[in-house]
Coordinates of C-alpha atoms in Angstrom, one line a residue:
M1 CA -42.1 -169.7 -39.9
T2 CA -45.0 -167.3 -39.4
S3 CA -44.0 -163.9 -38.3
A4 CA -45.0 -162.7 -34.8
R5 CA -47.2 -159.9 -36.2
Y6 CA -49.5 -162.5 -37.9
D7 CA -50.0 -164.7 -34.8
T8 CA -53.3 -163.0 -33.9
R9 CA -54.9 -162.8 -37.4
P10 CA -57.4 -165.2 -38.8
V11 CA -56.1 -167.9 -41.0
G12 CA -57.9 -169.0 -44.2
S13 CA -58.0 -168.8 -48.0
C14 CA -57.6 -165.4 -49.6
V15 CA -60.7 -164.4 -51.6
D16 CA -58.6 -162.9 -54.4
C17 CA -55.5 -165.2 -54.9
F18 CA -56.8 -168.3 -53.0
A19 CA -53.5 -168.3 -51.0
W20 CA -53.8 -170.0 -47.6
G21 CA -52.4 -168.2 -44.5
P22 CA -52.9 -165.2 -42.3
L23 CA -55.5 -162.8 -43.7
W24 CA -55.1 -159.0 -43.5
W25 CA -58.6 -157.4 -44.2
Y26 CA -61.9 -158.6 -45.6
G27 CA -60.5 -162.1 -46.1
R28 CA -57.5 -161.0 -48.2
C29 CA -53.7 -161.6 -47.7
T30 CA -51.3 -158.7 -47.3
A31 CA -50.3 -158.6 -51.0
C32 CA -53.9 -158.6 -52.3
Y33 CA -54.9 -156.0 -49.8
A34 CA -52.2 -153.7 -51.1
F35 CA -53.0 -154.6 -54.7
R36 CA -56.6 -153.5 -54.3
R37 CA -55.6 -150.2 -52.8
L38 CA -53.5 -149.4 -55.9
H39 CA -55.7 -150.6 -58.7
H40 CA -59.4 -150.4 -59.7
E41 CA -61.8 -153.2 -60.2
G42 CA -62.6 -154.7 -63.6
R43 CA -62.9 -157.9 -65.5
C44 CA -59.7 -160.0 -65.7
R45 CA -58.8 -161.2 -69.2
G46 CA -57.1 -164.3 -67.8
C47 CA -59.4 -165.8 -65.2
R48 CA -62.5 -163.8 -66.3
R49 CA -63.2 -162.7 -62.7
H50 CA -64.5 -159.3 -61.6
I51 CA -61.6 -158.1 -59.4
A52 CA -59.0 -155.5 -59.1
V53 CA -56.9 -155.5 -62.2
K54 CA -53.7 -154.0 -63.5
Q55 CA -53.5 -153.5 -67.2
G56 CA -56.5 -155.9 -67.6
Y57 CA -55.1 -158.8 -65.4
C58 CA -55.6 -159.6 -61.7
R59 CA -52.8 -160.1 -59.2
L60 CA -53.2 -163.9 -59.4
C61 CA -52.6 -163.9 -63.2
W62 CA -49.6 -161.6 -62.8
R63 CA -48.0 -163.8 -60.3
E64 CA -48.5 -166.8 -62.4
A65 CA -47.0 -165.0 -65.4
H66 CA -43.9 -164.0 -63.3
R67 CA -43.6 -167.6 -62.2
R68 CA -43.7 -169.0 -65.8
A69 CA -41.3 -166.3 -66.9
N70 CA -38.8 -167.3 -64.3
I71 CA -39.1 -170.9 -65.1
D72 CA -38.5 -170.1 -68.7
R73 CA -35.4 -168.2 -67.8
I74 CA -34.0 -171.1 -65.7
T75 CA -34.7 -173.8 -68.3
T76 CA -33.1 -171.8 -71.1
G77 CA -29.9 -171.5 -69.0
T78 CA -29.3 -167.8 -69.9
G79 CA -28.5 -166.9 -66.3
I80 CA -30.3 -163.6 -66.8
P81 CA -33.5 -162.8 -64.9
H82 CA -36.5 -162.3 -67.2
C83 CA -37.1 -158.6 -67.4
G84 CA -38.9 -158.4 -70.7
P85 CA -42.6 -158.0 -71.3
L86 CA -44.9 -160.6 -69.7
A87 CA -47.6 -160.3 -72.3
P88 CA -46.8 -163.7 -74.0
F89 CA -47.0 -165.5 -70.7
L90 CA -50.2 -163.7 -69.7
E91 CA -51.9 -164.8 -72.9
Q92 CA -50.9 -168.5 -72.3
I93 CA -52.3 -168.7 -68.8
D94 CA -54.6 -171.8 -68.5
G95 CA -54.2 -172.5 -64.7
H96 CA -52.6 -171.2 -61.6
Q97 CA -50.1 -172.5 -59.1
L98 CA -51.4 -171.8 -55.6
V99 CA -49.1 -170.8 -52.7
F100 CA -49.2 -170.0 -49.0
A101 CA -50.0 -166.4 -48.2
N102 CA -47.1 -164.0 -47.5
T103 CA -44.5 -166.7 -48.4
D104 CA -43.8 -166.0 -52.0
V105 CA -40.2 -166.7 -52.9
S106 CA -38.8 -165.2 -56.1
L107 CA -36.9 -167.4 -58.5
W108 CA -34.7 -164.5 -59.5
T109 CA -31.0 -164.8 -58.8
P110 CA -29.3 -162.6 -56.3
S111 CA -27.6 -160.7 -59.1
S112 CA -31.0 -159.1 -60.1
K113 CA -30.6 -155.4 -60.1
A114 CA -34.4 -155.0 -59.9
K115 CA -34.5 -157.0 -56.7
Q116 CA -31.5 -155.2 -55.1
S117 CA -32.8 -151.8 -56.0
K118 CA -35.8 -152.2 -53.6
R119 CA -33.6 -152.4 -50.5
R120 CA -31.3 -149.7 -49.2
V121 CA -27.9 -151.0 -48.3
V122 CA -25.6 -148.6 -46.3
P123 CA -22.0 -149.6 -46.4
A124 CA -20.3 -150.1 -43.1
P125 CA -18.4 -146.8 -42.4
E126 CA -14.8 -146.5 -41.7
P127 CA -13.8 -146.1 -38.0
F128 CA -14.8 -142.5 -37.3
T129 CA -12.7 -140.2 -35.2
P130 CA -13.4 -136.4 -34.8
P131 CA -10.9 -134.2 -36.7
P132 CA -7.7 -133.3 -34.7
G133 CA -7.6 -130.0 -32.9
P134 CA -10.3 -128.1 -31.0
G135 CA -12.4 -127.7 -34.1
Q136 CA -14.3 -124.6 -35.0
T137 CA -14.0 -121.8 -32.4
T138 CA -17.3 -121.2 -30.7
V139 CA -18.2 -117.5 -30.4
F140 CA -21.5 -118.0 -28.6
T141 CA -23.8 -121.0 -28.1
I142 CA -27.4 -121.0 -29.4
P143 CA -29.4 -124.2 -28.7
R144 CA -31.0 -125.7 -31.7
D145 CA -34.7 -126.2 -31.8
L146 CA -35.0 -129.8 -33.3
T147 CA -38.7 -129.8 -33.2
R148 CA -38.7 -127.4 -36.2
F149 CA -37.2 -130.2 -38.4
R150 CA -39.5 -131.4 -41.1
R151 CA -38.9 -134.4 -43.4
P152 CA -38.3 -133.1 -46.9
S153 CA -40.4 -134.3 -49.9
T154 CA -37.3 -135.9 -51.5
H155 CA -36.8 -138.1 -48.4
E156 CA -34.9 -140.9 -50.1
E157 CA -32.4 -138.6 -51.7
W158 CA -32.0 -136.5 -48.5
L159 CA -31.5 -139.7 -46.4
T160 CA -28.8 -141.0 -48.8
C161 CA -27.0 -137.7 -48.5
A162 CA -27.3 -137.8 -44.7
L163 CA -25.8 -141.3 -44.5
A164 CA -22.9 -140.1 -46.5
L165 CA -21.7 -138.1 -43.5
P166 CA -19.3 -140.3 -41.5
H167 CA -20.7 -139.5 -38.0
V168 CA -24.3 -140.0 -39.1
A169 CA -23.5 -143.3 -40.8
R170 CA -21.6 -144.4 -37.6
A171 CA -24.6 -143.6 -35.4
W172 CA -26.9 -145.3 -37.9
H173 CA -25.0 -148.6 -37.7
A174 CA -24.5 -148.4 -34.0
A175 CA -28.3 -148.2 -33.6
Q176 CA -28.7 -151.4 -35.6
F177 CA -26.0 -153.2 -33.5
R178 CA -27.7 -152.0 -30.2
A179 CA -31.1 -153.1 -31.6
D180 CA -29.8 -156.6 -32.3
A181 CA -28.2 -156.8 -28.9
H182 CA -31.2 -155.7 -26.9
G183 CA -34.1 -157.0 -28.9
W184 CA -35.5 -153.7 -30.1
T185 CA -38.7 -153.8 -32.3
P186 CA -38.4 -152.5 -35.8
R187 CA -40.6 -149.5 -34.8
L188 CA -38.3 -148.6 -31.9
L189 CA -35.2 -148.9 -34.1
G190 CA -36.9 -146.6 -36.7
E191 CA -37.8 -144.0 -34.1
V192 CA -34.2 -144.0 -32.7
R193 CA -32.8 -143.6 -36.1
R194 CA -35.2 -140.8 -36.9
T195 CA -34.1 -139.0 -33.7
L196 CA -30.4 -139.6 -34.6
I197 CA -30.9 -138.1 -38.1
T198 CA -32.7 -135.2 -36.7
A199 CA -30.0 -134.4 -34.1
L200 CA -26.9 -135.2 -36.1
C201 CA -27.5 -133.8 -39.7
C202 CA -27.6 -130.2 -38.5
R203 CA -24.2 -130.1 -36.9
P204 CA -20.6 -130.8 -37.7
A205 CA -18.9 -134.0 -36.6
D206 CA -16.9 -132.4 -33.8
E207 CA -20.0 -130.8 -32.1
P208 CA -21.8 -133.0 -29.5
V209 CA -25.5 -133.2 -29.1
R210 CA -26.8 -131.4 -26.0
Y211 CA -29.3 -133.4 -23.9
S212 CA -31.4 -130.2 -23.5
E213 CA -31.9 -130.2 -27.3
L214 CA -33.2 -133.7 -27.3
L215 CA -35.8 -133.2 -24.5
P216 CA -38.3 -131.3 -26.5
L217 CA -38.5 -134.1 -29.1
A218 CA -40.0 -136.4 -26.5
A219 CA -42.9 -134.0 -25.7
A220 CA -43.4 -132.8 -29.3
R221 CA -43.1 -136.0 -31.3
S222 CA -43.0 -138.9 -28.6
L223 CA -39.5 -139.9 -29.8
P224 CA -37.3 -142.2 -27.6
V225 CA -35.0 -139.5 -26.4
E226 CA -33.5 -141.5 -23.4
R227 CA -32.4 -144.5 -25.6
T228 CA -31.0 -142.1 -28.2
A229 CA -29.1 -140.3 -25.6
Q230 CA -27.6 -143.5 -24.3
L231 CA -26.5 -144.5 -27.7
L232 CA -24.9 -141.0 -28.4
A233 CA -23.1 -141.2 -25.0
E234 CA -21.6 -144.6 -26.0
L235 CA -20.3 -143.0 -29.2
G236 CA -19.0 -140.0 -27.4
M237 CA -21.4 -137.6 -29.2
L238 CA -23.5 -136.4 -26.2
H239 CA -23.0 -133.5 -23.9
D240 CA -25.2 -134.1 -20.9
D241 CA -26.0 -130.5 -19.7
R242 CA -28.7 -131.6 -17.3
L243 CA -28.5 -130.6 -13.6
S244 CA -26.9 -133.5 -11.7
P245 CA -28.9 -135.3 -9.0
L246 CA -26.6 -133.9 -6.3
E247 CA -27.2 -130.3 -7.4
K248 CA -30.9 -130.9 -7.4
A249 CA -30.6 -132.3 -3.8
F250 CA -28.7 -129.2 -2.8
D251 CA -31.3 -126.9 -4.2
R252 CA -34.1 -128.8 -2.6
R253 CA -32.6 -129.2 0.9
L254 CA -30.4 -126.2 1.3
S255 CA -32.4 -123.5 -0.6
H256 CA -33.0 -121.5 2.7
V257 CA -29.4 -121.9 4.0
S258 CA -27.1 -118.9 3.9
P259 CA -24.2 -119.2 1.4
T260 CA -21.5 -119.1 4.1
I261 CA -22.9 -122.2 5.6
R262 CA -24.0 -123.9 2.5
T263 CA -20.6 -124.0 0.9
P264 CA -18.8 -126.1 3.6
V265 CA -21.9 -128.4 3.8
E266 CA -21.7 -129.1 0.1
D267 CA -18.0 -129.9 0.4
W268 CA -18.8 -132.3 3.2
I269 CA -21.5 -134.1 1.2
R270 CA -19.2 -134.5 -1.8
Q271 CA -16.5 -136.0 0.4
L272 CA -18.9 -138.5 1.8
L273 CA -19.8 -139.5 -1.7
N274 CA -16.3 -139.7 -3.0
G275 CA -14.5 -140.8 0.1
I276 CA -10.9 -140.0 1.2
K277 CA -7.9 -142.0 2.1
R278 CA -9.1 -142.8 5.6
S279 CA -12.8 -143.0 4.9
R280 CA -14.6 -145.1 2.3
P281 CA -17.3 -143.6 0.1
R282 CA -20.8 -143.7 1.5
T283 CA -23.8 -144.9 -0.6
W284 CA -26.1 -142.4 -2.2
E285 CA -28.9 -143.4 0.1
T286 CA -26.8 -142.8 3.2
V287 CA -25.6 -139.4 2.1
M288 CA -29.1 -138.3 1.2
E289 CA -30.2 -139.3 4.7
Y290 CA -27.5 -137.3 6.2
L291 CA -28.5 -134.3 4.2
R292 CA -32.2 -134.7 5.0
S293 CA -31.6 -135.0 8.7
V294 CA -29.2 -132.0 9.0
S295 CA -31.1 -129.5 6.7
P296 CA -33.7 -128.4 9.4
V297 CA -30.9 -127.6 11.8
L298 CA -28.9 -125.7 9.2
T299 CA -31.9 -123.7 8.1
R300 CA -32.5 -122.7 11.8
W301 CA -28.9 -121.6 12.3
S302 CA -28.9 -119.6 9.1
H303 CA -31.3 -117.0 10.7
T304 CA -29.1 -116.4 13.7
H305 CA -25.5 -117.2 12.7
D306 CA -23.1 -116.3 9.9
H307 CA -20.8 -119.2 10.1
L308 CA -20.6 -122.7 11.6
R309 CA -17.6 -121.7 13.7
E310 CA -20.0 -119.7 15.9
I311 CA -21.9 -122.9 16.9
T312 CA -21.5 -124.0 20.5
P313 CA -22.7 -127.2 22.3
D314 CA -25.6 -125.2 23.7
H315 CA -26.7 -124.3 20.2
V316 CA -26.6 -128.0 19.2
R317 CA -28.6 -129.0 22.2
E318 CA -31.2 -126.3 21.5
A319 CA -31.5 -127.3 17.8
L320 CA -31.9 -131.0 18.7
A321 CA -34.5 -130.3 21.3
A322 CA -36.7 -128.6 18.6
L323 CA -36.9 -131.7 16.5
P324 CA -40.1 -133.7 16.8
S325 CA -39.0 -137.2 17.7
S326 CA -36.1 -139.0 19.4
S327 CA -35.2 -140.9 16.2
A328 CA -34.9 -137.5 14.3
R329 CA -32.8 -136.1 17.1
T330 CA -30.4 -139.1 17.1
Q331 CA -30.0 -139.1 13.3
A332 CA -29.5 -135.3 13.2
L333 CA -26.8 -135.6 15.9
I334 CA -25.0 -138.4 14.0
S335 CA -25.0 -136.2 10.9
L336 CA -23.8 -133.1 12.7
R337 CA -21.0 -135.0 14.3
S338 CA -19.9 -136.1 10.9
L339 CA -20.2 -132.6 9.5
F340 CA -18.2 -130.9 12.3
R341 CA -15.6 -133.6 12.2
H342 CA -15.1 -132.7 8.5
L343 CA -14.9 -129.0 9.3
R344 CA -12.3 -129.6 12.1
A345 CA -10.2 -131.7 9.7
Q346 CA -10.3 -128.9 7.2
R347 CA -9.4 -126.3 9.9
L348 CA -12.6 -124.3 9.3
I349 CA -13.7 -124.3 13.0
F350 CA -11.7 -124.0 16.2
K351 CA -13.5 -126.7 18.2
N352 CA -16.0 -129.5 17.5
P353 CA -19.2 -128.6 19.5
T354 CA -20.6 -132.1 19.2
L355 CA -17.5 -133.8 20.7
R356 CA -19.0 -134.6 24.1
L357 CA -22.6 -135.0 22.9
A358 CA -23.8 -138.7 22.6
P359 CA -26.8 -139.8 20.7
G360 CA -29.6 -141.2 22.9
T361 CA -31.0 -144.7 22.6
V362 CA -33.6 -144.9 19.9
R363 CA -36.6 -147.0 21.0
L364 CA -37.7 -148.9 18.0
P365 CA -41.5 -149.5 17.7
P366 CA -42.7 -153.0 18.4
I367 CA -43.0 -155.4 15.5
L368 CA -46.7 -156.5 15.1
P369 CA -48.0 -159.1 12.6
L370 CA -50.2 -158.1 9.7
S371 CA -53.9 -158.8 10.0
P372 CA -55.7 -161.4 7.8
T373 CA -57.6 -158.5 6.3
D374 CA -54.4 -156.8 5.1
Y375 CA -53.4 -160.1 3.4
Q376 CA -56.9 -160.5 1.8
Q377 CA -56.8 -157.0 0.4
V378 CA -53.3 -157.3 -1.2
I379 CA -54.1 -160.8 -2.5
A380 CA -57.3 -159.5 -4.2
A381 CA -55.4 -156.6 -5.7
A382 CA -52.7 -158.9 -7.2
T383 CA -54.3 -159.4 -10.6
T384 CA -51.3 -159.4 -13.0
P385 CA -48.5 -162.1 -13.2
E386 CA -45.8 -159.6 -12.2
H387 CA -47.9 -158.5 -9.2
R388 CA -48.4 -162.1 -8.0
L389 CA -44.7 -163.0 -8.5
T390 CA -43.6 -159.9 -6.5
L391 CA -46.1 -160.8 -3.7
A392 CA -44.9 -164.4 -3.5
L393 CA -41.2 -163.4 -3.3
A394 CA -41.9 -160.9 -0.5
A395 CA -44.5 -162.8 1.5
V396 CA -43.0 -166.4 1.2
H397 CA -39.3 -165.8 0.7
A398 CA -39.0 -162.5 2.6
A399 CA -37.1 -160.9 -0.3
R400 CA -36.2 -157.2 0.0
P401 CA -37.3 -154.9 -2.9
S402 CA -33.7 -154.4 -3.9
D403 CA -33.2 -158.2 -4.1
I404 CA -36.4 -158.7 -6.1
R405 CA -35.1 -156.0 -8.6
A406 CA -31.7 -157.7 -8.9
L407 CA -33.0 -161.2 -9.5
Q408 CA -31.9 -162.6 -12.8
L409 CA -33.0 -165.5 -15.0
D410 CA -30.0 -167.5 -14.0
D411 CA -31.0 -167.3 -10.4
V412 CA -34.1 -169.4 -11.1
D413 CA -33.9 -173.1 -11.6
L414 CA -37.4 -174.4 -12.3
G415 CA -36.3 -178.0 -12.9
D416 CA -34.6 -178.4 -9.5
R417 CA -37.1 -175.9 -7.9
L418 CA -34.4 -173.6 -6.6
I419 CA -34.1 -169.8 -6.5
T420 CA -31.1 -167.7 -5.3
I421 CA -32.0 -164.5 -3.5
A422 CA -29.2 -162.3 -2.3
G423 CA -26.7 -165.2 -2.6
H424 CA -28.8 -167.7 -0.6
D425 CA -30.4 -170.7 -2.2
R426 CA -34.1 -171.3 -1.4
R427 CA -36.4 -174.1 -2.3
L428 CA -39.3 -173.1 -4.6
D429 CA -42.7 -173.8 -3.2
D430 CA -45.6 -174.6 -5.4
L431 CA -47.1 -171.1 -5.2
T432 CA -43.9 -169.3 -6.2
H433 CA -43.1 -172.0 -8.9
K434 CA -46.5 -171.4 -10.4
A435 CA -46.2 -167.6 -10.3
I436 CA -42.7 -167.7 -11.9
R437 CA -43.9 -169.9 -14.7
R438 CA -46.9 -167.7 -15.5
Y439 CA -44.9 -164.6 -15.5
L440 CA -42.2 -166.1 -17.8
D441 CA -45.0 -167.1 -20.2
L442 CA -46.3 -163.5 -20.2
R443 CA -42.7 -162.1 -20.6
R444 CA -42.0 -164.4 -23.5
K445 CA -45.2 -163.4 -25.2
R446 CA -44.9 -159.6 -24.6
W447 CA -41.2 -159.2 -25.2
P448 CA -40.0 -162.3 -27.2
N449 CA -36.7 -160.7 -28.2
T450 CA -35.7 -159.0 -25.0
A451 CA -32.0 -159.4 -24.0
N452 CA -32.5 -158.2 -20.4
P453 CA -31.0 -160.8 -17.9
H454 CA -33.3 -159.7 -15.1
L455 CA -36.3 -161.7 -14.1
L456 CA -38.6 -158.7 -13.8
V457 CA -38.7 -156.3 -16.7
S458 CA -41.0 -153.4 -17.7
A459 CA -41.9 -151.6 -20.8
R460 CA -38.9 -149.3 -20.2
T461 CA -36.3 -151.9 -19.3
A462 CA -37.3 -154.6 -21.8
Y463 CA -35.1 -153.1 -24.5
D464 CA -31.9 -152.7 -22.4
T465 CA -30.3 -154.5 -19.5
R466 CA -31.3 -152.3 -16.5
P467 CA -33.4 -153.7 -13.6
V468 CA -36.8 -152.3 -12.9
T469 CA -37.0 -149.2 -10.8
G470 CA -38.0 -149.1 -7.1
Y471 CA -41.1 -147.1 -8.1
Y472 CA -42.2 -150.0 -10.4
L473 CA -42.3 -152.4 -7.4
S474 CA -43.7 -149.9 -4.8
N475 CA -46.5 -148.8 -7.2
L476 CA -47.9 -152.4 -7.2
F477 CA -48.7 -152.2 -3.5
R478 CA -49.6 -148.5 -3.4
G479 CA -52.7 -147.9 -1.1
H480 CA -52.3 -151.0 0.9
N481 CA -51.1 -151.6 4.5
A482 CA -49.2 -154.7 3.3
T483 CA -46.3 -153.1 1.5
L484 CA -43.2 -155.0 0.4
D485 CA -41.3 -154.1 3.5
R486 CA -44.1 -155.0 5.8
L487 CA -44.6 -158.4 4.1
R488 CA -41.0 -159.1 4.4
A489 CA -41.0 -158.2 8.1
D490 CA -44.1 -160.2 8.7
R491 CA -42.5 -163.3 7.1
W492 CA -39.5 -163.0 9.4
L493 CA -41.8 -162.6 12.5
D494 CA -43.9 -165.6 11.3
E495 CA -40.8 -167.8 11.1
A496 CA -39.8 -166.7 14.6
L497 CA -43.3 -167.4 16.0
D498 CA -43.5 -170.8 14.2
R499 CA -40.0 -172.2 14.9
G500 CA -39.3 -170.4 18.2
P501 CA -37.6 -167.1 18.9
D502 CA -34.1 -168.3 17.8
P503 CA -32.0 -165.6 16.3
L504 CA -29.5 -168.0 15.0
H505 CA -32.2 -169.8 13.0
L506 CA -33.5 -166.5 11.5
A507 CA -30.0 -165.4 10.5
A508 CA -29.3 -168.8 8.8
V509 CA -32.6 -169.0 6.9
F510 CA -32.9 -165.4 5.7
G511 CA -29.4 -164.2 5.8
I512 CA -30.1 -161.2 8.0
S513 CA -27.7 -159.5 10.4
A514 CA -27.3 -160.5 14.0
A515 CA -28.9 -157.3 15.3
T516 CA -32.0 -157.7 13.1
A517 CA -32.4 -161.4 14.0
I518 CA -32.2 -160.5 17.7
R519 CA -34.8 -157.8 17.3
Y520 CA -37.3 -160.1 15.6
A521 CA -36.6 -162.9 18.0
N522 CA -37.3 -160.6 21.0
S523 CA -40.5 -159.4 19.3
A524 CA -41.7 -163.0 18.8
R525 CA -40.8 -163.8 22.4
S526 CA -42.9 -160.9 23.6
I527 CA -45.9 -161.9 21.5
L528 CA -45.7 -165.5 22.7
E529 CA -45.4 -164.5 26.4
G530 CA -48.3 -162.1 26.0
A531 CA -50.5 -164.9 24.5
A532 CA -49.4 -167.2 27.4
H533 CA -50.4 -164.6 30.1
R534 CA -53.8 -164.1 28.4
E535 CA -54.5 -167.8 28.5

């Protein structure tokens, strides 16, 4: 079978050894190209050609001499590979056996020491566990500058000594197992191993690698720090000293809030994320929305109050009135009610100032269909297979961005023309069927060995099992009015306009909630009634 790296190279007969197959450079196979770089040209004593020669003979004659020597070893039955001089066989050459390029198979037995010496074989290490006890006492911590590492001149000897360390050998083999499981390229595997060697050889087995020490390697040498960190974390050799996303959110939203107010607010946010016995944990998106809506009010109160126990209902009404829109006021009041309910349960305030305040009714904007110009622009911009597939899933099947990201290969049945989106089976139309087939052809050609089960993969997720990020999808429609959310909403509205404003039909077809189905049915009814009045 021809290797994937030779698929795009021209095929023909090598001008030096006449082997047929993929050619490397100037009409030569890989072996002849390397041979010419190592030896000078001259007249071959065997074939009388003016060509690159080694000790007076070209590569074609040397290969023929090796072949005859191996045949002589097999016919004599000695069982020992021919390692003696090839001069007698070179002098007897009167013809050559042609072969296919890059497919030479040696006739030496596996016991050949010369053949085995060309390949480094690292024995599988014993199960590694850190030494018992706390290890060496740390007096003070100095971060290592891994960018100063330079490969020594005696690289082979140094690598052999490095692999003799148990924790380095364990990480070396774990990288190979992960590469086989996720379809890494040889280049990616080599870069990950290079990063592992750089990070582990300078420290004892009981000292974990800090993430902050790996980060400069990405900028200085373009090494895959993220994949190396994931591997080290699985092996228990990583200390992630990065600032958590929650702490970053606190610094971004509560930077101008006084410490006496910020401390109970942080406790409230952590309780929302973790949950308690009588309250289930909230999602990250919900908690961040609570923090975003309440941060302007808390910043305003930090200038006039020292503690949240000083807040009265009048202060809450005044802060809500300063917000720009009714939806912002409603969301802020909902968040403040949750905050003061937490403070009252912790006995940090005497009375809940939001107890008798009710959020007003939020008037949602009317849902209007997209114009034909918006569709024409987004269709013209969809020039890649992944862009066209995402457009078809959103505009035809009304799939949410999160559902598109979560789609897996098992959810697509091209034979029966079925696709499962968010647990609902849908029939595949011709447009979506064609888009999926073209994207799968591109994915198979670009990442033939990927083990990612998701339908959509990117250059970052092709070598693991994560779905693509939300930014990957939103970036495809950046700068257009027809975003993924608007395409999905327009598909729901179009179904209500075409089949009638029936919320039960919308909920059954698209699997949406009753409130959402009623809202889109009412919008479709308003559009139809307005069109009837105009007529």
